């Protein structure tokens, strides 16, 4: 019965102000900002915009880094990010100046936005930085760059055995799975994910029982790649990463074999998306056309968009979305708007009515006049009576029998569409059928678009064989009556 659903569950993001503060605190961006402010007339850069080697010690010293190769490498990395994000503008040397000529650098336009711009400005700069770091993480490692340079000065990329699209797709798949695990496990409060499990998520086929030796070797190789990549990604602030224990490599050789069940899995690397990471990965997925909703996306939409949008949300996420919608819209008139949006005979309509009833509970007693106004409505009258009874309202008229059966079909149709817990659905089916003697003798006559589908499902779900058979017979009658 299901219509198209969101690819991913909704994520709860921090506010843009909080995320911007996190972005500015990310070690790599913070260093890039400091170097952008340090750059001046005496700063010299090479043809690719990189700091000349002679200036790296001074840059490292300015950043408080060690005066060695590691410090110089970190300073160079921060400088490249400053250039990539527009914090620094580079002026290339004149062509006539010769091969050894040096360019200059000065503060870029984006540097002023770091302190004077909006949170959105800061996040835009940070996203540019994330793109650059992502590219660095998927770049090949040059053990001996000189071997790649031909006699004519060209680089032999084919000898690298490196496909940039394949590498980017691999890392994006890993980050997508980490995002899904994080959102499904409570968002930024989710527990860290073991690196072997994350690697296996993109290597081991879903239908494979015990992984083969070949698959385990692939997982091991993926773990090593990811260990390098997460070390590159961590300074931009998207992950908290506990690296693979290097002692394992000494114990097991060049590759780390995935751990046995009784081993300390934390030695094999643990990774967790930060709140900033959730924001960044979602932004990349949206850019790629992936449906990645966030709580609050529907706050400024109409009730029809709200009920359609939360149709397949988990209960807590749906409640949060409705709360934000009510905060933005206000309670005045909200009940009438929700009830109007709940009408319909389409496939999702029962689920809209279910979420409408839950949303009305958040509106509270202010919704009572609007709810009473639909007591005689054939689609909303049953919902209205249930809501008023739960509110404890007086003078709630008893529903006609036809409305009782219609509401029963509508309720089960909503649960079938949501594909909720099977045991709960079975309990609902058996409870509704048990409340009314001769339920199936009457249910097939109900004028509801989902009657036949619901009765067929009740026949599959009911544990009593006799009742299940009655449900299937009723479903046949319903289809015969409608010609379906």
GROMACS .gro file of C-alpha atoms in nm:
model
  484
    1UNK     CA    1   0.000   0.000   0.000
    2UNK     CA    2   0.297   0.227   0.046
    3UNK     CA    3   0.360   0.542  -0.155
    4UNK     CA    4   0.705   0.690  -0.208
    5UNK     CA    5   0.881   0.751   0.122
    6UNK     CA    6   1.173   0.968   0.230
    7UNK     CA    7   1.510   0.806   0.167
    8UNK     CA    8   1.631   0.892   0.517
    9UNK     CA    9   1.469   0.964   0.853
   10UNK     CA   10   1.459   1.330   0.959
   11UNK     CA   11   1.760   1.467   1.141
   12UNK     CA   12   1.748   1.708   1.434
   13UNK     CA   13   2.007   1.977   1.364
   14UNK     CA   14   2.153   2.233   1.599
   15UNK     CA   15   2.070   2.597   1.529
   16UNK     CA   16   2.273   2.778   1.264
   17UNK     CA   17   2.429   2.995   1.535
   18UNK     CA   18   2.547   2.686   1.725
   19UNK     CA   19   2.674   2.522   1.408
   20UNK     CA   20   2.860   2.837   1.304
   21UNK     CA   21   3.035   2.843   1.644
   22UNK     CA   22   3.131   2.478   1.594
   23UNK     CA   23   3.262   2.558   1.246
   24UNK     CA   24   3.482   2.840   1.375
   25UNK     CA   25   3.614   2.609   1.647
   26UNK     CA   26   3.711   2.335   1.399
   27UNK     CA   27   4.091   2.317   1.425
   28UNK     CA   28   4.163   2.333   1.053
   29UNK     CA   29   3.935   2.628   0.980
   30UNK     CA   30   4.058   2.810   1.291
   31UNK     CA   31   4.417   2.773   1.168
   32UNK     CA   32   4.319   2.885   0.819
   33UNK     CA   33   4.162   3.200   0.963
   34UNK     CA   34   4.475   3.276   1.168
   35UNK     CA   35   4.697   3.236   0.864
   36UNK     CA   36   4.469   3.456   0.654
   37UNK     CA   37   4.511   3.731   0.913
   38UNK     CA   38   4.886   3.667   0.925
   39UNK     CA   39   4.931   3.698   0.548
   40UNK     CA   40   5.071   4.029   0.430
   41UNK     CA   41   5.288   4.201   0.172
   42UNK     CA   42   5.585   3.978   0.257
   43UNK     CA   43   5.392   3.654   0.208
   44UNK     CA   44   5.514   3.461  -0.094
   45UNK     CA   45   5.337   3.178  -0.274
   46UNK     CA   46   5.420   2.935  -0.551
   47UNK     CA   47   5.248   2.886  -0.883
   48UNK     CA   48   4.973   2.674  -0.726
   49UNK     CA   49   4.900   2.923  -0.450
   50UNK     CA   50   5.089   2.725  -0.187
   51UNK     CA   51   5.316   2.895   0.064
   52UNK     CA   52   5.676   2.879  -0.048
   53UNK     CA   53   5.879   2.632   0.155
   54UNK     CA   54   6.089   2.902   0.317
   55UNK     CA   55   5.779   3.057   0.478
   56UNK     CA   56   5.632   2.738   0.621
   57UNK     CA   57   5.839   2.752   0.944
   58UNK     CA   58   5.713   3.104   1.015
   59UNK     CA   59   5.355   2.998   0.942
   60UNK     CA   60   5.391   2.698   1.171
   61UNK     CA   61   5.537   2.916   1.446
   62UNK     CA   62   5.246   3.160   1.412
   63UNK     CA   63   5.005   2.870   1.462
   64UNK     CA   64   5.196   2.739   1.763
   65UNK     CA   65   5.297   2.420   1.581
   66UNK     CA   66   5.621   2.231   1.615
   67UNK     CA   67   5.917   2.349   1.410
   68UNK     CA   68   5.954   2.023   1.217
   69UNK     CA   69   5.813   1.851   0.909
   70UNK     CA   70   5.483   1.775   1.081
   71UNK     CA   71   5.437   2.136   1.182
   72UNK     CA   72   5.520   2.256   0.833
   73UNK     CA   73   5.276   2.004   0.683
   74UNK     CA   74   4.995   2.119   0.911
   75UNK     CA   75   5.067   2.483   0.833
   76UNK     CA   76   5.065   2.405   0.461
   77UNK     CA   77   4.732   2.224   0.498
   78UNK     CA   78   4.578   2.521   0.682
   79UNK     CA   79   4.709   2.761   0.417
   80UNK     CA   80   4.556   2.554   0.136
   81UNK     CA   81   4.220   2.565   0.314
   82UNK     CA   82   4.248   2.942   0.353
   83UNK     CA   83   4.300   2.970  -0.022
   84UNK     CA   84   4.024   2.719  -0.108
   85UNK     CA   85   3.767   2.899   0.108
   86UNK     CA   86   3.843   3.254  -0.010
   87UNK     CA   87   3.995   3.362   0.319
   88UNK     CA   88   4.311   3.441   0.123
   89UNK     CA   89   4.343   3.582  -0.228
   90UNK     CA   90   4.649   3.476  -0.422
   91UNK     CA   91   4.809   3.687  -0.693
   92UNK     CA   92   5.002   3.472  -0.938
   93UNK     CA   93   5.341   3.595  -1.066
   94UNK     CA   94   5.365   3.752  -1.405
   95UNK     CA   95   5.425   3.498  -1.681
   96UNK     CA   96   5.728   3.688  -1.799
   97UNK     CA   97   5.885   3.674  -1.455
   98UNK     CA   98   6.024   3.324  -1.509
   99UNK     CA   99   5.976   2.978  -1.356
  100UNK     CA  100   6.107   3.071  -1.013
  101UNK     CA  101   5.893   3.380  -0.976
  102UNK     CA  102   5.672   3.400  -0.670
  103UNK     CA  103   5.321   3.531  -0.625
  104UNK     CA  104   5.174   3.729  -0.339
  105UNK     CA  105   4.880   3.683  -0.105
  106UNK     CA  106   4.641   3.906   0.082
  107UNK     CA  107   4.326   3.873   0.290
  108UNK     CA  108   4.030   3.752   0.084
  109UNK     CA  109   3.675   3.885   0.087
  110UNK     CA  110   3.550   3.594   0.298
  111UNK     CA  111   3.782   3.675   0.587
  112UNK     CA  112   3.563   3.969   0.689
  113UNK     CA  113   3.260   3.738   0.697
  114UNK     CA  114   3.420   3.524   0.967
  115UNK     CA  115   3.355   3.795   1.226
  116UNK     CA  116   3.115   4.028   1.046
  117UNK     CA  117   2.893   3.786   0.857
  118UNK     CA  118   2.587   3.586   0.954
  119UNK     CA  119   2.594   3.225   1.076
  120UNK     CA  120   2.490   3.126   0.722
  121UNK     CA  121   2.796   3.307   0.583
  122UNK     CA  122   3.024   3.119   0.820
  123UNK     CA  123   2.862   2.785   0.738
  124UNK     CA  124   2.893   2.854   0.366
  125UNK     CA  125   3.266   2.911   0.409
  126UNK     CA  126   3.293   2.596   0.620
  127UNK     CA  127   3.108   2.391   0.356
  128UNK     CA  128   3.359   2.509   0.097
  129UNK     CA  129   3.629   2.389   0.333
  130UNK     CA  130   3.457   2.054   0.376
  131UNK     CA  131   3.455   2.007  -0.002
  132UNK     CA  132   3.828   2.076  -0.015
  133UNK     CA  133   3.906   1.840   0.272
  134UNK     CA  134   3.682   1.570   0.123
  135UNK     CA  135   3.886   1.596  -0.198
  136UNK     CA  136   4.208   1.568   0.003
  137UNK     CA  137   4.075   1.260   0.183
  138UNK     CA  138   4.010   1.081  -0.145
  139UNK     CA  139   4.338   1.184  -0.309
  140UNK     CA  140   4.608   0.920  -0.365
  141UNK     CA  141   4.907   0.894  -0.136
  142UNK     CA  142   5.233   0.965  -0.320
  143UNK     CA  143   5.511   0.748  -0.182
  144UNK     CA  144   5.754   0.873  -0.443
  145UNK     CA  145   5.610   1.152  -0.654
  146UNK     CA  146   5.920   1.168  -0.871
  147UNK     CA  147   5.841   0.824  -1.015
  148UNK     CA  148   5.511   0.960  -1.151
  149UNK     CA  149   5.663   1.247  -1.346
  150UNK     CA  150   5.750   1.169  -1.706
  151UNK     CA  151   6.038   1.310  -1.909
  152UNK     CA  152   5.813   1.583  -2.048
  153UNK     CA  153   5.704   1.687  -1.699
  154UNK     CA  154   5.356   1.532  -1.724
  155UNK     CA  155   5.216   1.313  -1.444
  156UNK     CA  156   5.132   0.949  -1.517
  157UNK     CA  157   4.801   0.921  -1.330
  158UNK     CA  158   4.725   0.578  -1.476
  159UNK     CA  159   5.014   0.426  -1.284
  160UNK     CA  160   4.847   0.533  -0.958
  161UNK     CA  161   4.566   0.279  -0.999
  162UNK     CA  162   4.338   0.555  -0.871
  163UNK     CA  163   3.993   0.654  -0.992
  164UNK     CA  164   3.877   0.979  -0.829
  165UNK     CA  165   3.509   0.901  -0.890
  166UNK     CA  166   3.537   0.555  -0.735
  167UNK     CA  167   3.724   0.692  -0.434
  168UNK     CA  168   3.472   0.973  -0.381
  169UNK     CA  169   3.182   0.729  -0.417
  170UNK     CA  170   3.337   0.496  -0.158
  171UNK     CA  171   3.385   0.773   0.098
  172UNK     CA  172   3.040   0.920   0.031
  173UNK     CA  173   2.890   0.574   0.081
  174UNK     CA  174   3.067   0.542   0.415
  175UNK     CA  175   2.961   0.889   0.527
  176UNK     CA  176   2.604   0.820   0.413
  177UNK     CA  177   2.590   0.500   0.617
  178UNK     CA  178   2.741   0.678   0.918
  179UNK     CA  179   2.475   0.951   0.878
  180UNK     CA  180   2.198   0.691   0.863
  181UNK     CA  181   2.331   0.509   1.169
  182UNK     CA  182   2.361   0.837   1.357
  183UNK     CA  183   2.015   0.971   1.272
  184UNK     CA  184   1.853   0.636   1.346
  185UNK     CA  185   2.027   0.612   1.682
  186UNK     CA  186   1.941   0.948   1.832
  187UNK     CA  187   2.132   1.198   1.620
  188UNK     CA  188   2.443   1.366   1.756
  189UNK     CA  189   2.399   1.177   2.085
  190UNK     CA  190   2.445   0.842   1.910
  191UNK     CA  191   2.727   0.614   2.019
  192UNK     CA  192   3.050   0.594   1.817
  193UNK     CA  193   3.053   0.334   1.541
  194UNK     CA  194   3.334   0.075   1.524
  195UNK     CA  195   3.542   0.116   1.210
  196UNK     CA  196   3.513  -0.255   1.115
  197UNK     CA  197   3.133  -0.236   1.125
  198UNK     CA  198   3.132   0.079   0.914
  199UNK     CA  199   3.367  -0.073   0.657
  200UNK     CA  200   3.161  -0.393   0.646
  201UNK     CA  201   2.846  -0.189   0.581
  202UNK     CA  202   2.966  -0.106   0.228
  203UNK     CA  203   3.161  -0.425   0.158
  204UNK     CA  204   2.963  -0.722   0.292
  205UNK     CA  205   2.648  -0.804   0.090
  206UNK     CA  206   2.324  -0.784   0.290
  207UNK     CA  207   2.234  -1.145   0.210
  208UNK     CA  208   2.573  -1.290   0.305
  209UNK     CA  209   2.581  -1.503   0.620
  210UNK     CA  210   2.940  -1.574   0.720
  211UNK     CA  211   3.181  -1.347   0.529
  212UNK     CA  212   3.435  -1.525   0.310
  213UNK     CA  213   3.809  -1.477   0.350
  214UNK     CA  214   3.809  -1.262   0.037
  215UNK     CA  215   3.537  -1.036   0.178
  216UNK     CA  216   3.718  -1.010   0.513
  217UNK     CA  217   4.032  -0.903   0.328
  218UNK     CA  218   3.832  -0.634   0.148
  219UNK     CA  219   3.695  -0.514   0.482
  220UNK     CA  220   4.047  -0.502   0.621
  221UNK     CA  221   4.169  -0.295   0.325
  222UNK     CA  222   3.869  -0.062   0.360
  223UNK     CA  223   3.947  -0.013   0.729
  224UNK     CA  224   4.299   0.099   0.644
  225UNK     CA  225   4.169   0.344   0.383
  226UNK     CA  226   3.911   0.481   0.623
  227UNK     CA  227   4.165   0.521   0.901
  228UNK     CA  228   4.365   0.751   0.674
  229UNK     CA  229   4.055   0.934   0.551
  230UNK     CA  230   3.902   0.999   0.892
  231UNK     CA  231   4.235   1.134   1.015
  232UNK     CA  232   4.212   1.387   0.729
  233UNK     CA  233   3.845   1.467   0.793
  234UNK     CA  234   3.857   1.509   1.170
  235UNK     CA  235   4.030   1.853   1.177
  236UNK     CA  236   3.747   2.011   0.974
  237UNK     CA  237   3.511   1.913   1.255
  238UNK     CA  238   3.273   1.660   1.097
  239UNK     CA  239   3.379   1.357   1.304
  240UNK     CA  240   3.521   1.259   1.637
  241UNK     CA  241   3.767   0.984   1.555
  242UNK     CA  242   3.961   0.740   1.768
  243UNK     CA  243   4.224   0.606   1.525
  244UNK     CA  244   4.310   0.247   1.465
  245UNK     CA  245   4.563   0.131   1.725
  246UNK     CA  246   4.895   0.128   1.540
  247UNK     CA  247   5.016  -0.151   1.767
  248UNK     CA  248   4.771  -0.375   1.583
  249UNK     CA  249   4.964  -0.324   1.262
  250UNK     CA  250   5.281  -0.434   1.434
  251UNK     CA  251   5.098  -0.739   1.571
  252UNK     CA  252   4.918  -0.837   1.250
  253UNK     CA  253   5.130  -0.699   0.970
  254UNK     CA  254   5.046  -0.427   0.721
  255UNK     CA  255   4.667  -0.479   0.735
  256UNK     CA  256   4.446  -0.505   1.043
  257UNK     CA  257   4.219  -0.809   1.035
  258UNK     CA  258   3.859  -0.737   1.152
  259UNK     CA  259   3.827  -0.823   1.522
  260UNK     CA  260   3.690  -1.145   1.663
  261UNK     CA  261   3.379  -1.125   1.880
  262UNK     CA  262   3.572  -1.128   2.206
  263UNK     CA  263   3.827  -0.862   2.109
  264UNK     CA  264   3.828  -0.499   2.218
  265UNK     CA  265   3.670  -0.343   1.910
  266UNK     CA  266   3.775   0.009   2.011
  267UNK     CA  267   4.135  -0.076   1.916
  268UNK     CA  268   4.019  -0.099   1.554
  269UNK     CA  269   3.899   0.261   1.539
  270UNK     CA  270   3.579   0.435   1.650
  271UNK     CA  271   3.407   0.718   1.464
  272UNK     CA  272   3.117   0.947   1.538
  273UNK     CA  273   2.954   1.229   1.341
  274UNK     CA  274   2.949   1.560   1.525
  275UNK     CA  275   2.646   1.793   1.511
  276UNK     CA  276   2.845   1.991   1.253
  277UNK     CA  277   2.911   1.668   1.067
  278UNK     CA  278   2.541   1.588   1.049
  279UNK     CA  279   2.482   1.932   0.902
  280UNK     CA  280   2.768   1.899   0.654
  281UNK     CA  281   2.687   1.549   0.529
  282UNK     CA  282   2.319   1.641   0.493
  283UNK     CA  283   2.416   1.949   0.292
  284UNK     CA  284   2.626   1.733   0.059
  285UNK     CA  285   2.342   1.483   0.019
  286UNK     CA  286   2.091   1.758  -0.060
  287UNK     CA  287   2.333   1.894  -0.320
  288UNK     CA  288   2.342   1.545  -0.474
  289UNK     CA  289   1.961   1.528  -0.488
  290UNK     CA  290   1.911   1.293  -0.192
  291UNK     CA  291   1.592   1.338   0.013
  292UNK     CA  292   1.738   1.412   0.358
  293UNK     CA  293   1.471   1.587   0.570
  294UNK     CA  294   1.541   1.780   0.889
  295UNK     CA  295   1.313   1.863   1.179
  296UNK     CA  296   1.180   2.213   1.114
  297UNK     CA  297   1.173   2.186   0.735
  298UNK     CA  298   0.792   2.205   0.741
  299UNK     CA  299   0.753   2.477   1.004
  300UNK     CA  300   0.661   2.745   0.751
  301UNK     CA  301   0.448   2.523   0.526
  302UNK     CA  302   0.072   2.472   0.520
  303UNK     CA  303  -0.106   2.197   0.711
  304UNK     CA  304  -0.137   1.988   0.395
  305UNK     CA  305   0.241   1.988   0.348
  306UNK     CA  306   0.291   1.921   0.719
  307UNK     CA  307   0.069   1.612   0.733
  308UNK     CA  308   0.208   1.480   0.404
  309UNK     CA  309   0.566   1.547   0.513
  310UNK     CA  310   0.547   1.372   0.851
  311UNK     CA  311   0.353   1.075   0.711
  312UNK     CA  312   0.641   0.832   0.761
  313UNK     CA  313   0.833   1.008   1.034
  314UNK     CA  314   0.905   0.824   1.360
  315UNK     CA  315   0.662   0.929   1.634
  316UNK     CA  316   0.901   1.155   1.825
  317UNK     CA  317   1.020   1.325   1.506
  318UNK     CA  318   0.662   1.383   1.389
  319UNK     CA  319   0.573   1.535   1.725
  320UNK     CA  320   0.874   1.768   1.715
  321UNK     CA  321   0.787   1.881   1.362
  322UNK     CA  322   0.428   1.956   1.461
  323UNK     CA  323   0.544   2.147   1.769
  324UNK     CA  324   0.768   2.367   1.554
  325UNK     CA  325   0.486   2.415   1.304
  326UNK     CA  326   0.249   2.526   1.579
  327UNK     CA  327   0.513   2.759   1.726
  328UNK     CA  328   0.564   2.925   1.388
  329UNK     CA  329   0.198   2.932   1.285
  330UNK     CA  330   0.023   2.983   1.617
  331UNK     CA  331  -0.270   2.784   1.754
  332UNK     CA  332  -0.539   3.020   1.623
  333UNK     CA  333  -0.710   2.846   1.333
  334UNK     CA  334  -0.458   2.562   1.332
  335UNK     CA  335  -0.716   2.295   1.416
  336UNK     CA  336  -0.943   2.385   1.125
  337UNK     CA  337  -0.648   2.390   0.888
  338UNK     CA  338  -0.528   2.049   1.008
  339UNK     CA  339  -0.873   1.896   0.977
  340UNK     CA  340  -0.916   2.030   0.625
  341UNK     CA  341  -0.580   1.882   0.525
  342UNK     CA  342  -0.678   1.544   0.672
  343UNK     CA  343  -0.963   1.491   0.425
  344UNK     CA  344  -0.918   1.276   0.118
  345UNK     CA  345  -0.961   0.935  -0.039
  346UNK     CA  346  -0.602   0.888  -0.160
  347UNK     CA  347  -0.365   0.623  -0.030
  348UNK     CA  348  -0.201   0.846   0.231
  349UNK     CA  349  -0.525   0.999   0.360
  350UNK     CA  350  -0.571   0.753   0.653
  351UNK     CA  351  -0.217   0.830   0.769
  352UNK     CA  352  -0.285   1.204   0.742
  353UNK     CA  353  -0.591   1.162   0.961
  354UNK     CA  354  -0.390   0.967   1.218
  355UNK     CA  355  -0.126   1.242   1.233
  356UNK     CA  356  -0.400   1.506   1.238
  357UNK     CA  357  -0.548   1.350   1.551
  358UNK     CA  358  -0.205   1.344   1.715
  359UNK     CA  359  -0.139   1.705   1.611
  360UNK     CA  360  -0.473   1.819   1.754
  361UNK     CA  361  -0.365   1.681   2.090
  362UNK     CA  362  -0.076   1.932   2.081
  363UNK     CA  363  -0.313   2.216   1.996
  364UNK     CA  364  -0.512   2.134   2.309
  365UNK     CA  365  -0.854   2.255   2.418
  366UNK     CA  366  -0.842   2.548   2.173
  367UNK     CA  367  -0.912   2.294   1.899
  368UNK     CA  368  -1.249   2.188   2.041
  369UNK     CA  369  -1.473   2.425   1.840
  370UNK     CA  370  -1.311   2.322   1.512
  371UNK     CA  371  -1.332   1.954   1.605
  372UNK     CA  372  -1.700   1.977   1.697
  373UNK     CA  373  -1.766   2.142   1.362
  374UNK     CA  374  -1.676   1.816   1.181
  375UNK     CA  375  -1.875   1.572   1.397
  376UNK     CA  376  -2.109   1.501   1.105
  377UNK     CA  377  -1.833   1.476   0.847
  378UNK     CA  378  -1.818   1.117   0.711
  379UNK     CA  379  -1.436   1.117   0.703
  380UNK     CA  380  -1.359   1.319   1.016
  381UNK     CA  381  -1.656   1.252   1.243
  382UNK     CA  382  -1.509   0.937   1.397
  383UNK     CA  383  -1.172   1.104   1.452
  384UNK     CA  384  -1.348   1.401   1.611
  385UNK     CA  385  -1.536   1.182   1.858
  386UNK     CA  386  -1.224   0.994   1.962
  387UNK     CA  387  -1.035   1.321   2.013
  388UNK     CA  388  -1.314   1.479   2.216
  389UNK     CA  389  -1.342   1.167   2.433
  390UNK     CA  390  -0.966   1.174   2.501
  391UNK     CA  391  -0.997   1.542   2.589
  392UNK     CA  392  -1.269   1.455   2.841
  393UNK     CA  393  -1.521   1.680   2.670
  394UNK     CA  394  -1.890   1.660   2.760
  395UNK     CA  395  -2.184   1.603   2.526
  396UNK     CA  396  -1.999   1.392   2.270
  397UNK     CA  397  -2.265   1.231   2.051
  398UNK     CA  398  -2.253   0.855   1.998
  399UNK     CA  399  -2.136   0.762   1.649
  400UNK     CA  400  -2.364   0.577   1.408
  401UNK     CA  401  -2.264   0.217   1.342
  402UNK     CA  402  -2.152   0.297   0.988
  403UNK     CA  403  -1.905   0.553   1.126
  404UNK     CA  404  -1.766   0.299   1.374
  405UNK     CA  405  -1.685   0.053   1.099
  406UNK     CA  406  -1.550   0.325   0.869
  407UNK     CA  407  -1.317   0.448   1.145
  408UNK     CA  408  -1.198   0.090   1.210
  409UNK     CA  409  -1.105   0.045   0.843
  410UNK     CA  410  -0.940   0.388   0.831
  411UNK     CA  411  -0.737   0.319   1.145
  412UNK     CA  412  -0.601  -0.010   1.018
  413UNK     CA  413  -0.533   0.143   0.675
  414UNK     CA  414  -0.320   0.410   0.844
  415UNK     CA  415  -0.119   0.151   1.034
  416UNK     CA  416  -0.067  -0.060   0.724
  417UNK     CA  417   0.055   0.244   0.532
  418UNK     CA  418   0.298   0.337   0.809
  419UNK     CA  419   0.435  -0.018   0.823
  420UNK     CA  420   0.461  -0.001   1.200
  421UNK     CA  421   0.536  -0.274   1.452
  422UNK     CA  422   0.386  -0.605   1.332
  423UNK     CA  423   0.282  -0.725   1.679
  424UNK     CA  424   0.109  -0.395   1.755
  425UNK     CA  425  -0.071  -0.412   1.421
  426UNK     CA  426  -0.180  -0.769   1.488
  427UNK     CA  427  -0.311  -0.664   1.830
  428UNK     CA  428  -0.503  -0.375   1.671
  429UNK     CA  429  -0.658  -0.607   1.411
  430UNK     CA  430  -0.767  -0.864   1.666
  431UNK     CA  431  -0.888  -0.597   1.908
  432UNK     CA  432  -1.108  -0.420   1.652
  433UNK     CA  433  -1.248  -0.746   1.519
  434UNK     CA  434  -1.319  -0.865   1.873
  435UNK     CA  435  -1.498  -0.547   1.981
  436UNK     CA  436  -1.779  -0.591   1.731
  437UNK     CA  437  -1.972  -0.915   1.694
  438UNK     CA  438  -2.014  -0.998   1.329
  439UNK     CA  439  -1.744  -0.746   1.236
  440UNK     CA  440  -1.662  -0.906   0.903
  441UNK     CA  441  -2.029  -0.943   0.810
  442UNK     CA  442  -2.053  -0.564   0.813
  443UNK     CA  443  -1.700  -0.445   0.733
  444UNK     CA  444  -1.705  -0.544   0.365
  445UNK     CA  445  -1.990  -0.297   0.307
  446UNK     CA  446  -1.787   0.002   0.434
  447UNK     CA  447  -1.756   0.278   0.172
  448UNK     CA  448  -1.381   0.329   0.213
  449UNK     CA  449  -1.118   0.308  -0.066
  450UNK     CA  450  -0.902   0.074   0.143
  451UNK     CA  451  -1.174  -0.166   0.263
  452UNK     CA  452  -1.069  -0.465   0.053
  453UNK     CA  453  -0.697  -0.415   0.120
  454UNK     CA  454  -0.758  -0.382   0.494
  455UNK     CA  455  -0.972  -0.696   0.510
  456UNK     CA  456  -0.711  -0.892   0.316
  457UNK     CA  457  -0.446  -0.775   0.562
  458UNK     CA  458  -0.667  -0.872   0.855
  459UNK     CA  459  -0.695  -1.219   0.703
  460UNK     CA  460  -0.316  -1.245   0.697
  461UNK     CA  461  -0.263  -1.103   1.046
  462UNK     CA  462  -0.541  -1.253   1.257
  463UNK     CA  463  -0.411  -1.545   1.466
  464UNK     CA  464  -0.756  -1.709   1.486
  465UNK     CA  465  -0.789  -1.924   1.173
  466UNK     CA  466  -1.167  -1.894   1.169
  467UNK     CA  467  -1.156  -1.515   1.196
  468UNK     CA  468  -0.880  -1.499   0.933
  469UNK     CA  469  -1.098  -1.697   0.693
  470UNK     CA  470  -1.394  -1.465   0.762
  471UNK     CA  471  -1.170  -1.167   0.686
  472UNK     CA  472  -1.059  -1.314   0.352
  473UNK     CA  473  -1.419  -1.390   0.254
  474UNK     CA  474  -1.516  -1.034   0.346
  475UNK     CA  475  -1.230  -0.898   0.135
  476UNK     CA  476  -1.354  -1.099  -0.164
  477UNK     CA  477  -1.706  -0.957  -0.114
  478UNK     CA  478  -1.565  -0.604  -0.093
  479UNK     CA  479  -1.378  -0.642  -0.420
  480UNK     CA  480  -1.677  -0.800  -0.590
  481UNK     CA  481  -1.900  -0.513  -0.476
  482UNK     CA  482  -1.666  -0.247  -0.613
  483UNK     CA  483  -1.555  -0.444  -0.916
  484UNK     CA  484  -1.193  -0.425  -0.796
   0.00000   0.00000   0.00000
